[in-house]
Short mmCIF file of N, CA and C in Angstrom, two decimals:
data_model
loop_
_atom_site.label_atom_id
_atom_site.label_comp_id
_atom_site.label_asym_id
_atom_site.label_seq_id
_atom_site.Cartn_x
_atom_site.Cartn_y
_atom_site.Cartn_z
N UNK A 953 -204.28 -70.84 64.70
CA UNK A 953 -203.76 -72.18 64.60
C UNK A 953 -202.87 -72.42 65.80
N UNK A 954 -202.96 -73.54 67.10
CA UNK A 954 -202.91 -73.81 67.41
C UNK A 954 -201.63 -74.77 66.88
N UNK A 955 -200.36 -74.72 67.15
CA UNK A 955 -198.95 -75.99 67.10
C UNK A 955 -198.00 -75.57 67.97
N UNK A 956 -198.04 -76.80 68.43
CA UNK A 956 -196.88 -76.84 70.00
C UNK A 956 -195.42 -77.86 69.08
N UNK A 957 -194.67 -77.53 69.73
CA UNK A 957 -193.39 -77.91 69.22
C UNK A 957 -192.87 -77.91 70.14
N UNK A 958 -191.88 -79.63 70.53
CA UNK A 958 -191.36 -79.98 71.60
C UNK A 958 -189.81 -80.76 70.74
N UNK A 959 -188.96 -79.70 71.08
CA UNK A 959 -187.47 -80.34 70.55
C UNK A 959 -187.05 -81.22 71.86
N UNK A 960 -187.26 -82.34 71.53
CA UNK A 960 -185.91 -83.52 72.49
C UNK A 960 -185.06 -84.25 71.91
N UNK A 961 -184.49 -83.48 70.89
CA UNK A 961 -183.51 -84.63 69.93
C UNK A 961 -181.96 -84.01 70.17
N UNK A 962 -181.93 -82.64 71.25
CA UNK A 962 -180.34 -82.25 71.64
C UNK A 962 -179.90 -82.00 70.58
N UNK A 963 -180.73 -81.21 69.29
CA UNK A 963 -180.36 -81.10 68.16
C UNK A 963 -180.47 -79.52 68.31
N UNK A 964 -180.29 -78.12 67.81
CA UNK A 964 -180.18 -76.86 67.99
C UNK A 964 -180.99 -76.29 66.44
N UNK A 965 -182.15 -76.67 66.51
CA UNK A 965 -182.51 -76.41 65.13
C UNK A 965 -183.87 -75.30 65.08
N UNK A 966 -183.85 -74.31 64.32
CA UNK A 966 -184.70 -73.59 63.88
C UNK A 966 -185.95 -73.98 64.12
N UNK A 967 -186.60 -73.72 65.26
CA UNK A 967 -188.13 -73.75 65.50
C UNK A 967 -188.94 -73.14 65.02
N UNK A 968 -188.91 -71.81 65.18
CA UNK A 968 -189.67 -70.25 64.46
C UNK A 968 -189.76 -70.86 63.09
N UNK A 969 -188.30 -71.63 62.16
CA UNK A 969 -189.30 -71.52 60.96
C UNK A 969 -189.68 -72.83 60.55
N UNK A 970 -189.75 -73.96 61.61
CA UNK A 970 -190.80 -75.26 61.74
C UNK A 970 -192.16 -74.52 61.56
N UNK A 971 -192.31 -74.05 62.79
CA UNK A 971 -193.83 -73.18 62.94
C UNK A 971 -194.49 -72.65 62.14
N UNK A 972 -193.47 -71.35 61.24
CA UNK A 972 -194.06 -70.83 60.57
C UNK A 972 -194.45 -71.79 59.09
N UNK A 973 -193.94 -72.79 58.73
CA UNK A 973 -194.26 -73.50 57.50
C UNK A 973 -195.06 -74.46 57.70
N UNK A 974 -195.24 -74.45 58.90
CA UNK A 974 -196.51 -75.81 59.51
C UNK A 974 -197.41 -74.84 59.02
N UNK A 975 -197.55 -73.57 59.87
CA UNK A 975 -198.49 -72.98 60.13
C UNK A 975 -199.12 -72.02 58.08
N UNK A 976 -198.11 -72.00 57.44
CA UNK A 976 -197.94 -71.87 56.44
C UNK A 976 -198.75 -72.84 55.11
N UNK A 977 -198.69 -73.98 55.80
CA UNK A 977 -199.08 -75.44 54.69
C UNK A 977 -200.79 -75.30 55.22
N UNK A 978 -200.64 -74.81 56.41
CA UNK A 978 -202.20 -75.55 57.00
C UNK A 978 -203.22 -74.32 56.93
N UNK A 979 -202.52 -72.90 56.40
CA UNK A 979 -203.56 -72.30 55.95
C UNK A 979 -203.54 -72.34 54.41
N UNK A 980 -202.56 -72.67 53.99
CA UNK A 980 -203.20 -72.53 52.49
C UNK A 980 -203.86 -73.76 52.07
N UNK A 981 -203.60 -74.83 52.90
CA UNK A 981 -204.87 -75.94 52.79
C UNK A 981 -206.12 -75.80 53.27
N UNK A 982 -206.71 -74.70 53.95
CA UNK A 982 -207.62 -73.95 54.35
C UNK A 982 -207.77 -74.74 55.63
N UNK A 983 -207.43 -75.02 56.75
CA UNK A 983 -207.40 -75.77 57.70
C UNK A 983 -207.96 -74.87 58.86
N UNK A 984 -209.45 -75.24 59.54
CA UNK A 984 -209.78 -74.42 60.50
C UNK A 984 -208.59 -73.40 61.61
N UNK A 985 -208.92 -72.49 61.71
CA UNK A 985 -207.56 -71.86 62.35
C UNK A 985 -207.48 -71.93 64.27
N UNK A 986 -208.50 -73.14 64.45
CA UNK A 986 -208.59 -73.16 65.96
C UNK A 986 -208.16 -74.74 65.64
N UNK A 987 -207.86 -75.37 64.83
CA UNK A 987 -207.17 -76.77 65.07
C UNK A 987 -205.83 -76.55 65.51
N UNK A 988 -205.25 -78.03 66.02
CA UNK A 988 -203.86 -78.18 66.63
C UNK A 988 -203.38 -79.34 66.05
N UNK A 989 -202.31 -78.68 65.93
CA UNK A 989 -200.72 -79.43 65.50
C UNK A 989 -200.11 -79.67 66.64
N UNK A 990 -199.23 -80.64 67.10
CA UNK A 990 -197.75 -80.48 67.45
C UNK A 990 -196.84 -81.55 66.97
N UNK A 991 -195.63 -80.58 66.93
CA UNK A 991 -194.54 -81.13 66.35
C UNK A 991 -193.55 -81.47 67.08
N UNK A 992 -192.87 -82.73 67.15
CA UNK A 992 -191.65 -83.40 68.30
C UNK A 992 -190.33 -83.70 67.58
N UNK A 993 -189.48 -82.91 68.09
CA UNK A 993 -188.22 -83.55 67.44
C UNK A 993 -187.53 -84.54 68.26
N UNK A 994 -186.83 -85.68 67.73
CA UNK A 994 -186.47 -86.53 68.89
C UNK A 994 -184.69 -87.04 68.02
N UNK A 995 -184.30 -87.66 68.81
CA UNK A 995 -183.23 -87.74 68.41
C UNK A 995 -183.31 -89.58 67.50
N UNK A 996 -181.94 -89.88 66.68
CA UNK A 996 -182.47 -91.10 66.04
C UNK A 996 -182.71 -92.00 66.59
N UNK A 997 -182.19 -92.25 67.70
CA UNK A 997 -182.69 -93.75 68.27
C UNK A 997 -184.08 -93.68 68.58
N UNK A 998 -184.74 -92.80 69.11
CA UNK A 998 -185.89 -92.34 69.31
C UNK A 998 -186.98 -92.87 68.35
N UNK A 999 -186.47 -92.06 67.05
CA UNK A 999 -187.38 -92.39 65.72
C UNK A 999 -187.08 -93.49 65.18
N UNK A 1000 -186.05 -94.32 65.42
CA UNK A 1000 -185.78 -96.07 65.29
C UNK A 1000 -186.82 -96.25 65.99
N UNK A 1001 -187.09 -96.16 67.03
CA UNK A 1001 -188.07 -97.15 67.94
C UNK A 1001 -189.08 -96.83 67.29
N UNK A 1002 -189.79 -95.75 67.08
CA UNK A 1002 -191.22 -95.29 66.22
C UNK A 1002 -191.43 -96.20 64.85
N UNK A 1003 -190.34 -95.86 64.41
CA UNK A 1003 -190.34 -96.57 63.03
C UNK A 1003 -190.36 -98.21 62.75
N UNK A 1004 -189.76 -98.90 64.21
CA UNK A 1004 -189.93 -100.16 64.07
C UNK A 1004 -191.46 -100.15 64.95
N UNK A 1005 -191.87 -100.02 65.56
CA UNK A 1005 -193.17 -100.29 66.21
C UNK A 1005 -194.28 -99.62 64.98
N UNK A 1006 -193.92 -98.61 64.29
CA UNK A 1006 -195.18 -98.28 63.51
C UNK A 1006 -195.01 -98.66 62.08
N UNK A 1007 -194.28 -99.05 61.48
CA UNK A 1007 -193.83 -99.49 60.08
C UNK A 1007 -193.31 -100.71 60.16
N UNK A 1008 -192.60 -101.25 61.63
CA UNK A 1008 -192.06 -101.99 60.99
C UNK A 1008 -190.86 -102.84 59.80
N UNK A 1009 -190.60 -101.44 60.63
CA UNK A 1009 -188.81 -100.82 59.61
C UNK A 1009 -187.60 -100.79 60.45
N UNK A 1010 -186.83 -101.15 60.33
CA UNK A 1010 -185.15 -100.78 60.82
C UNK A 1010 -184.90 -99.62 60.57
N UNK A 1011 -183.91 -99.30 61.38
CA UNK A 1011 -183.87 -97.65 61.33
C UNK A 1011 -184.40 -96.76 61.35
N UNK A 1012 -183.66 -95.31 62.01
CA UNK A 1012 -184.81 -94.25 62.19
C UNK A 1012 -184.88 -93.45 60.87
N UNK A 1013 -185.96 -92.78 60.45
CA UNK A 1013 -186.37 -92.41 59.20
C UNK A 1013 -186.31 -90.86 59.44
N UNK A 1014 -186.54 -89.94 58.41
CA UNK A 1014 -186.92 -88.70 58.55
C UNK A 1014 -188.06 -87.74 59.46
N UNK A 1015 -189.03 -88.54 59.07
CA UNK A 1015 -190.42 -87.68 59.67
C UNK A 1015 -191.33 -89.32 59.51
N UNK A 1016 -192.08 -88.82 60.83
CA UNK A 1016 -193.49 -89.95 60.82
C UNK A 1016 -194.92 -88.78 61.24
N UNK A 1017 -195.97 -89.26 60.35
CA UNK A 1017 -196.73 -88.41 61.38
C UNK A 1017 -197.74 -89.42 61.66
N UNK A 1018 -198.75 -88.53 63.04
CA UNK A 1018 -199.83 -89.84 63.36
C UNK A 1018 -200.84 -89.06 63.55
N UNK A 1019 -202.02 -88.66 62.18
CA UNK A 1019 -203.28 -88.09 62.08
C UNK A 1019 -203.82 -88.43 63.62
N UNK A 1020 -204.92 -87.74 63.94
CA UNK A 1020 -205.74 -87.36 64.72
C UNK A 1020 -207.22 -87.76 64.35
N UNK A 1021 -207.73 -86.60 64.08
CA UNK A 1021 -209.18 -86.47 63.75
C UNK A 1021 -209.50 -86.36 62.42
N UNK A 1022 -208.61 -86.76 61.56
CA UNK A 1022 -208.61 -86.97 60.13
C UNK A 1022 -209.26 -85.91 59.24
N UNK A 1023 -208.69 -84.67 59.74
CA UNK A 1023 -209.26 -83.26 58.71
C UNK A 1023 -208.94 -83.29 57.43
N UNK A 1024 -209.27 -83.08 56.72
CA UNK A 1024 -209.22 -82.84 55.09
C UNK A 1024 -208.81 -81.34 54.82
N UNK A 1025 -208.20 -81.02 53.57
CA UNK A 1025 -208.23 -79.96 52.88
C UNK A 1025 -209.48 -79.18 53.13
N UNK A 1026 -209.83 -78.11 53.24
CA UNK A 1026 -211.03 -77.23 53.02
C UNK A 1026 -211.04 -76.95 51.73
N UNK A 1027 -212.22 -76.40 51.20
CA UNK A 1027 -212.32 -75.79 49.73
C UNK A 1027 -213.13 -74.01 50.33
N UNK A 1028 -212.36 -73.74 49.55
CA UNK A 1028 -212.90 -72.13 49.41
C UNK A 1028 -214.65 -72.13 49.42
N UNK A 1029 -214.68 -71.13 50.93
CA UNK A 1029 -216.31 -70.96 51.10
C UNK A 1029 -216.82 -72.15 51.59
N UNK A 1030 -216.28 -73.13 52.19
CA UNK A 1030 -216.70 -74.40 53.23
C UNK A 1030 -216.63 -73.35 54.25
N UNK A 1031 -217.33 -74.03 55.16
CA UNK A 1031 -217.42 -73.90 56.88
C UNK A 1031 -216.67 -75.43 57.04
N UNK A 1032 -215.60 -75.37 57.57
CA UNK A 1032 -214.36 -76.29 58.15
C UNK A 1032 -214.37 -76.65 59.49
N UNK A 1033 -214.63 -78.19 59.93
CA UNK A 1033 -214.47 -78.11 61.06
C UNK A 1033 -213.14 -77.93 62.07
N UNK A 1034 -213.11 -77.80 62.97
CA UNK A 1034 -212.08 -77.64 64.03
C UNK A 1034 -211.75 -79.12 64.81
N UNK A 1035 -210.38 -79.21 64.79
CA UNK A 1035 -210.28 -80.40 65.65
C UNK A 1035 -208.52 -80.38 65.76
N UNK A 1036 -208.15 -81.42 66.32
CA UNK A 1036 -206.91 -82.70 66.77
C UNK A 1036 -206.13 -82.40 65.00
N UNK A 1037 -205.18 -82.31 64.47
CA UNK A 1037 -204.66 -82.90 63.39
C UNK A 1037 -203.91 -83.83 63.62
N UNK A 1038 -203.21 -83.84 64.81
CA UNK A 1038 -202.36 -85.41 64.95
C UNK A 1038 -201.18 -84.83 65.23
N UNK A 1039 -199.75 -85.56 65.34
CA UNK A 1039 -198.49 -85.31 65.67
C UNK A 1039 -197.67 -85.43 64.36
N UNK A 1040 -196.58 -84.38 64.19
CA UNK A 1040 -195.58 -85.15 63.13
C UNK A 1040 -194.73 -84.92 64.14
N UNK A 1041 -193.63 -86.13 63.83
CA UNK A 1041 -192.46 -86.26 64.91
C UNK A 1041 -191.34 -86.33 63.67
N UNK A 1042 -190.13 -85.65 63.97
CA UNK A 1042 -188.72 -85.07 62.57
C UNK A 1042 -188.27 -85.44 63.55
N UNK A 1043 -186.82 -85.60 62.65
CA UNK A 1043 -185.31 -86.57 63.33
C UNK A 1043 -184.38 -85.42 62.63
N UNK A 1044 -183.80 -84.82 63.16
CA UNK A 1044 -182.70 -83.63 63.13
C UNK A 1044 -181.78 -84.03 62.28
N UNK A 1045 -181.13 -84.76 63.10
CA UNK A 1045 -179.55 -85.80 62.33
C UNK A 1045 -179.98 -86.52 61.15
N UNK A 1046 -181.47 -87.31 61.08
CA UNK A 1046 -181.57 -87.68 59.62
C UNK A 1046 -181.55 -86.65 58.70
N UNK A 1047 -182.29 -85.51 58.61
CA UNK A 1047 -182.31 -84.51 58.44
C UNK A 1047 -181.17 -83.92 57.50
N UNK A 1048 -180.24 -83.81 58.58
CA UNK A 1048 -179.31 -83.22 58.25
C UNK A 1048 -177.96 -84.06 56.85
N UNK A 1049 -178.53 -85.41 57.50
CA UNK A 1049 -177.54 -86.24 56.28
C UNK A 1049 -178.38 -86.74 55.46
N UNK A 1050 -179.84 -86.06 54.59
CA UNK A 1050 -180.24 -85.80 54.02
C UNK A 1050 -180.10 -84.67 53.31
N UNK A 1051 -179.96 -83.60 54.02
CA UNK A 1051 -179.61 -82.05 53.54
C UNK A 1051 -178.20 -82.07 52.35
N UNK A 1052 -177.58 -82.87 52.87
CA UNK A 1052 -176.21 -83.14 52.70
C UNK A 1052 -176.17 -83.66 51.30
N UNK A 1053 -177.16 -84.89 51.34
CA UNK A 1053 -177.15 -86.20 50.43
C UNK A 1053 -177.32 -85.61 49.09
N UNK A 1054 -178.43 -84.73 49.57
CA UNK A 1054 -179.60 -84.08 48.10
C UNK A 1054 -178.79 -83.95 46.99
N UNK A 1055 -179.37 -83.51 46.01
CA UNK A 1055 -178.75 -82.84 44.91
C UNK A 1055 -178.46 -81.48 44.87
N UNK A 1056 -179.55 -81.30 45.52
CA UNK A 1056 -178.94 -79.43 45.59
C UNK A 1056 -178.78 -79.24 47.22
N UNK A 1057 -177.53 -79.60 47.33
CA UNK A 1057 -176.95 -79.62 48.97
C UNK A 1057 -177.92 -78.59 49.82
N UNK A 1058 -178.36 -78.92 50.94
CA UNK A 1058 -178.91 -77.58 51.58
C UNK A 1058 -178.91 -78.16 53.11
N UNK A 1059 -179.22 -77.20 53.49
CA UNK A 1059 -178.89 -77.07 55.29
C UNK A 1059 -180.07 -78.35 56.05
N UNK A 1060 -179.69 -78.89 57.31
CA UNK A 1060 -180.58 -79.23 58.50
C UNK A 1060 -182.03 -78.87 58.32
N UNK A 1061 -181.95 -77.17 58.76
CA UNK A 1061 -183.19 -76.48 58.44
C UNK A 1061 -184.18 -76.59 57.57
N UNK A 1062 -183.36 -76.02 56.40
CA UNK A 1062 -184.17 -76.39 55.13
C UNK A 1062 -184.47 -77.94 54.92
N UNK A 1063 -183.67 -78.47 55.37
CA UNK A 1063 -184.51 -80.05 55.09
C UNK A 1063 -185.60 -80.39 56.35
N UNK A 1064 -185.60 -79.78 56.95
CA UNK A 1064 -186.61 -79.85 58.20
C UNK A 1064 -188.06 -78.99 58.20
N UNK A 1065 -188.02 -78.11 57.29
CA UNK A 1065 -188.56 -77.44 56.73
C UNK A 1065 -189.58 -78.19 55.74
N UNK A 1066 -188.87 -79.00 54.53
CA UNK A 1066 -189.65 -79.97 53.62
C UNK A 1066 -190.21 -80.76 54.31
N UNK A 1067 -190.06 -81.47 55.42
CA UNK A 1067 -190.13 -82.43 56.31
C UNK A 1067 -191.29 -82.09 57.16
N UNK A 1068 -191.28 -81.14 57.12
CA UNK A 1068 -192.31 -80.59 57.92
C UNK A 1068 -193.99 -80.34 56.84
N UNK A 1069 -193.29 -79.98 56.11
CA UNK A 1069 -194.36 -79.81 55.30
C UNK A 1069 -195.13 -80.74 54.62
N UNK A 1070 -194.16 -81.94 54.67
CA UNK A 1070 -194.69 -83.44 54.07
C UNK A 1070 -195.66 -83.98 55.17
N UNK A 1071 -195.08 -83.73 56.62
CA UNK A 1071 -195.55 -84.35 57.26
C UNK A 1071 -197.28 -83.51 58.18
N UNK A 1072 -197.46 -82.36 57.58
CA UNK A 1072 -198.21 -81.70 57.75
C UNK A 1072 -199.91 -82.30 56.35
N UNK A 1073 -198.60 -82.79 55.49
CA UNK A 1073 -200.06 -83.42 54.08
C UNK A 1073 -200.39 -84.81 54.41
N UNK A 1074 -199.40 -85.14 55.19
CA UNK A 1074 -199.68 -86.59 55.58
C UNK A 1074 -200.66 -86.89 56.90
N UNK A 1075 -200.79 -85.46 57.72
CA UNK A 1075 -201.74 -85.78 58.74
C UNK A 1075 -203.15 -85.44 58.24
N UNK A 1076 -203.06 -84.53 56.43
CA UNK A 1076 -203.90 -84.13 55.71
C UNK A 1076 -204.60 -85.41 55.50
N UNK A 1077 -204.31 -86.72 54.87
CA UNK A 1077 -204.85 -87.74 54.12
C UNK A 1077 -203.80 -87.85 53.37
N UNK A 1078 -203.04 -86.89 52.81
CA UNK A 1078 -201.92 -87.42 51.64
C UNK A 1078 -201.02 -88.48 51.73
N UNK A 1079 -200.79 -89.46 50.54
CA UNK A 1079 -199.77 -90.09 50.44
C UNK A 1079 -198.82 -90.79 49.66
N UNK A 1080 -197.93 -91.33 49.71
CA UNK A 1080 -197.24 -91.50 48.46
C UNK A 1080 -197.10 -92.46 48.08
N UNK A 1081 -198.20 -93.66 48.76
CA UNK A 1081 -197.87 -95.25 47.95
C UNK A 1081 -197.67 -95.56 46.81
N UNK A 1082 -199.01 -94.50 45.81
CA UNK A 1082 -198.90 -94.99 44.43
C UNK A 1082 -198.15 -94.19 43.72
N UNK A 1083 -198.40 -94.25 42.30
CA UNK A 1083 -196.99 -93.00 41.60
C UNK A 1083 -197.74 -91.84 41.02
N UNK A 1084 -199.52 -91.73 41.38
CA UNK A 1084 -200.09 -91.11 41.20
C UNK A 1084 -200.18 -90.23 42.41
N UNK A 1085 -200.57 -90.46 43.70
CA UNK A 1085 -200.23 -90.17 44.97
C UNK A 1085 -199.60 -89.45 44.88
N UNK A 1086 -198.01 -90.09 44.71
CA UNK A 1086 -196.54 -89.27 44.87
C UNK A 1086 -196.92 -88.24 44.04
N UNK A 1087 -197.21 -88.32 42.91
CA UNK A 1087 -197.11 -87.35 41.97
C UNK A 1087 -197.69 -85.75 42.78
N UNK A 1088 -199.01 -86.26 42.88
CA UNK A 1088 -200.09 -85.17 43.42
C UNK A 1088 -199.17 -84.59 44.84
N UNK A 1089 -198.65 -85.32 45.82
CA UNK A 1089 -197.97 -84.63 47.26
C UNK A 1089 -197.03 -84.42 46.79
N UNK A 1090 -196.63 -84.75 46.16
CA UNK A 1090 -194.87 -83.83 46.12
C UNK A 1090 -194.85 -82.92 45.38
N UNK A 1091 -195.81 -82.66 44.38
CA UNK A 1091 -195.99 -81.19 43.91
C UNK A 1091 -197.03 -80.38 44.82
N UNK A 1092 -197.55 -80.68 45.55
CA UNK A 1092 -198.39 -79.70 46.33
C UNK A 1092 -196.90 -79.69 47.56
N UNK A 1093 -196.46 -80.20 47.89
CA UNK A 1093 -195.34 -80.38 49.11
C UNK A 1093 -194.69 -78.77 48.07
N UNK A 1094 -193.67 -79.22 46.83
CA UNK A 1094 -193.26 -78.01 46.42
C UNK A 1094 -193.95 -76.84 46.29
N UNK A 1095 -194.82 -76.92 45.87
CA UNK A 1095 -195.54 -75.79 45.82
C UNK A 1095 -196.02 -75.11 47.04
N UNK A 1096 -195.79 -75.35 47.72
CA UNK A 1096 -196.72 -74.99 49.40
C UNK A 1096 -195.31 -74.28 49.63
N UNK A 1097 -193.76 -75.05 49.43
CA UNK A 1097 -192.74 -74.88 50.48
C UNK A 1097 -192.21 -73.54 49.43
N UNK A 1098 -192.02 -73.78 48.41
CA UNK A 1098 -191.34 -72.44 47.43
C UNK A 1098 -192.09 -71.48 47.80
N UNK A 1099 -193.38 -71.84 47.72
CA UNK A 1099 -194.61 -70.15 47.96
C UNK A 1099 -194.21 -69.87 49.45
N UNK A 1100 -193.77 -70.60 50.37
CA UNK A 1100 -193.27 -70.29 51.68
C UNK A 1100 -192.02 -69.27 51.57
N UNK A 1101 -191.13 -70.08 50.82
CA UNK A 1101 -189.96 -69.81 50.86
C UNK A 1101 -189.78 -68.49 50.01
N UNK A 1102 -190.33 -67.95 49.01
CA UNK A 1102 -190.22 -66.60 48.22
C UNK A 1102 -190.87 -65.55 48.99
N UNK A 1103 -191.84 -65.85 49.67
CA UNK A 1103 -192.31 -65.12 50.85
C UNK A 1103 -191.59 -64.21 51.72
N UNK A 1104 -190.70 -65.27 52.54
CA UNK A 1104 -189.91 -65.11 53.51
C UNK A 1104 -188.38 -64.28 52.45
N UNK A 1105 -188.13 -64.72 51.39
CA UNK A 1105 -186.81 -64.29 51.21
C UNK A 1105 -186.18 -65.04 51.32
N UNK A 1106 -186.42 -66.22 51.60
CA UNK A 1106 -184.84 -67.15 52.08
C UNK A 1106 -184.03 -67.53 50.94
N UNK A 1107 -183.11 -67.88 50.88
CA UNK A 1107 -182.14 -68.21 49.55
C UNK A 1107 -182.10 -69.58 49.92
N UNK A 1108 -181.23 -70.23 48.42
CA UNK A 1108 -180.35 -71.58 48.87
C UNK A 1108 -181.16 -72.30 48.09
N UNK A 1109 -182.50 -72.57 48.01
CA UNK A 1109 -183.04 -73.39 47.26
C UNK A 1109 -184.04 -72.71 46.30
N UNK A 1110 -183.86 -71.91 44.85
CA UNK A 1110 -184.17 -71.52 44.38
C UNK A 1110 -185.83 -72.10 43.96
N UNK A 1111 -186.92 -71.28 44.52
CA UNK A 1111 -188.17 -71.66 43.89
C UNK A 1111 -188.44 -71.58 42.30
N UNK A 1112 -189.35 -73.17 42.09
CA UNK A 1112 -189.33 -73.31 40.70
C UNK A 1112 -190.59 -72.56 40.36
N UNK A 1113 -190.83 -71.85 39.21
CA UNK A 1113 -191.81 -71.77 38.90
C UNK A 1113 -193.12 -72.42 38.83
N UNK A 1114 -194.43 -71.91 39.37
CA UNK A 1114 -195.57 -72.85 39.94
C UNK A 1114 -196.68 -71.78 38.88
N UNK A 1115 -197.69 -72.83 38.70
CA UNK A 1115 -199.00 -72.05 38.12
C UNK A 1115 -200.02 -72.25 39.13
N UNK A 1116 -200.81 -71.40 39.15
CA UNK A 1116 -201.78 -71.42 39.95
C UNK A 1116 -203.66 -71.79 39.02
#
């Protein structure tokens, strides 16, 4: 798997484990392993401008991503093609006064981390318009990031129990 990661947001944030949870989401979605990602961090004014030219929104937001070649999930025992997945671009400082906001307080990282992983289902096809949508990505979002996160060992945000 192929993901380039370009920090320009003058933010000092954990790359290695951007990478590894990109790279984390997009094999257990079975995602050819010669496709490419990259990921841009930019600072907020940055993702203001994105967000008003592509949404149509005030203010800069968390994460945007912008599919590519529109890959899908694989299913076990497909032959998967290879291609483009598109860009997700994260905002550090939103990030971080998000981390803050949550309910279960947690770091920059770790919220850059979720962020990453949302924005990795969203270059999938996933999305959260309806409340069925939401339903389906934000439990595959948890489930992808806890099975990441018990992996690695990391603390701070205790993984919930998942069935397989």
């Amino acid at each position: 798997m192929s993901i380039d990661i370009a920090n320009e947001s003058g933010w000092d944030v954990d790359e290695e484990s951007i990478l590894d949870v990109a790279r984390y989401a997009l094999d257990q979605m079975r995602i050819h392993p010669l496709s490419e990602l990259s990921v841009i961090l930019i600072d907020s004014e940055g993702m203001e401008q994105l967000h008003i030219q592509w949404m149509d929104l005030p203010g800069p937001t968390d994460v945007m991503s912008f599919p590519m070649d529109e890959l899908r999930p694989g299913k076990e025992g497909e032959e998967l093609p290879q291609g483009l997945l598109g860009d997700i671009v994260l905002c550090p400082e939103v990030a971080k006064a998000q981390g803050l906001a949550a309910p279960s307080e947690h770091s920059m990282d770790e919220e850059l981390q979720l962020l990453t992983v949302h924005g990795v289902l969203h270059v999938l096809g996933y999305d959260h318009e309806e409340p069925e949508e939401e339903r389906t990505m934000f439990a595959l979002q948890k489930r992808i990031l806890d099975d990441w996160r018990s992996g690695r060992g990391l603390s701070g945000i205790s993984p919930a129990p998942t069935t397989h």
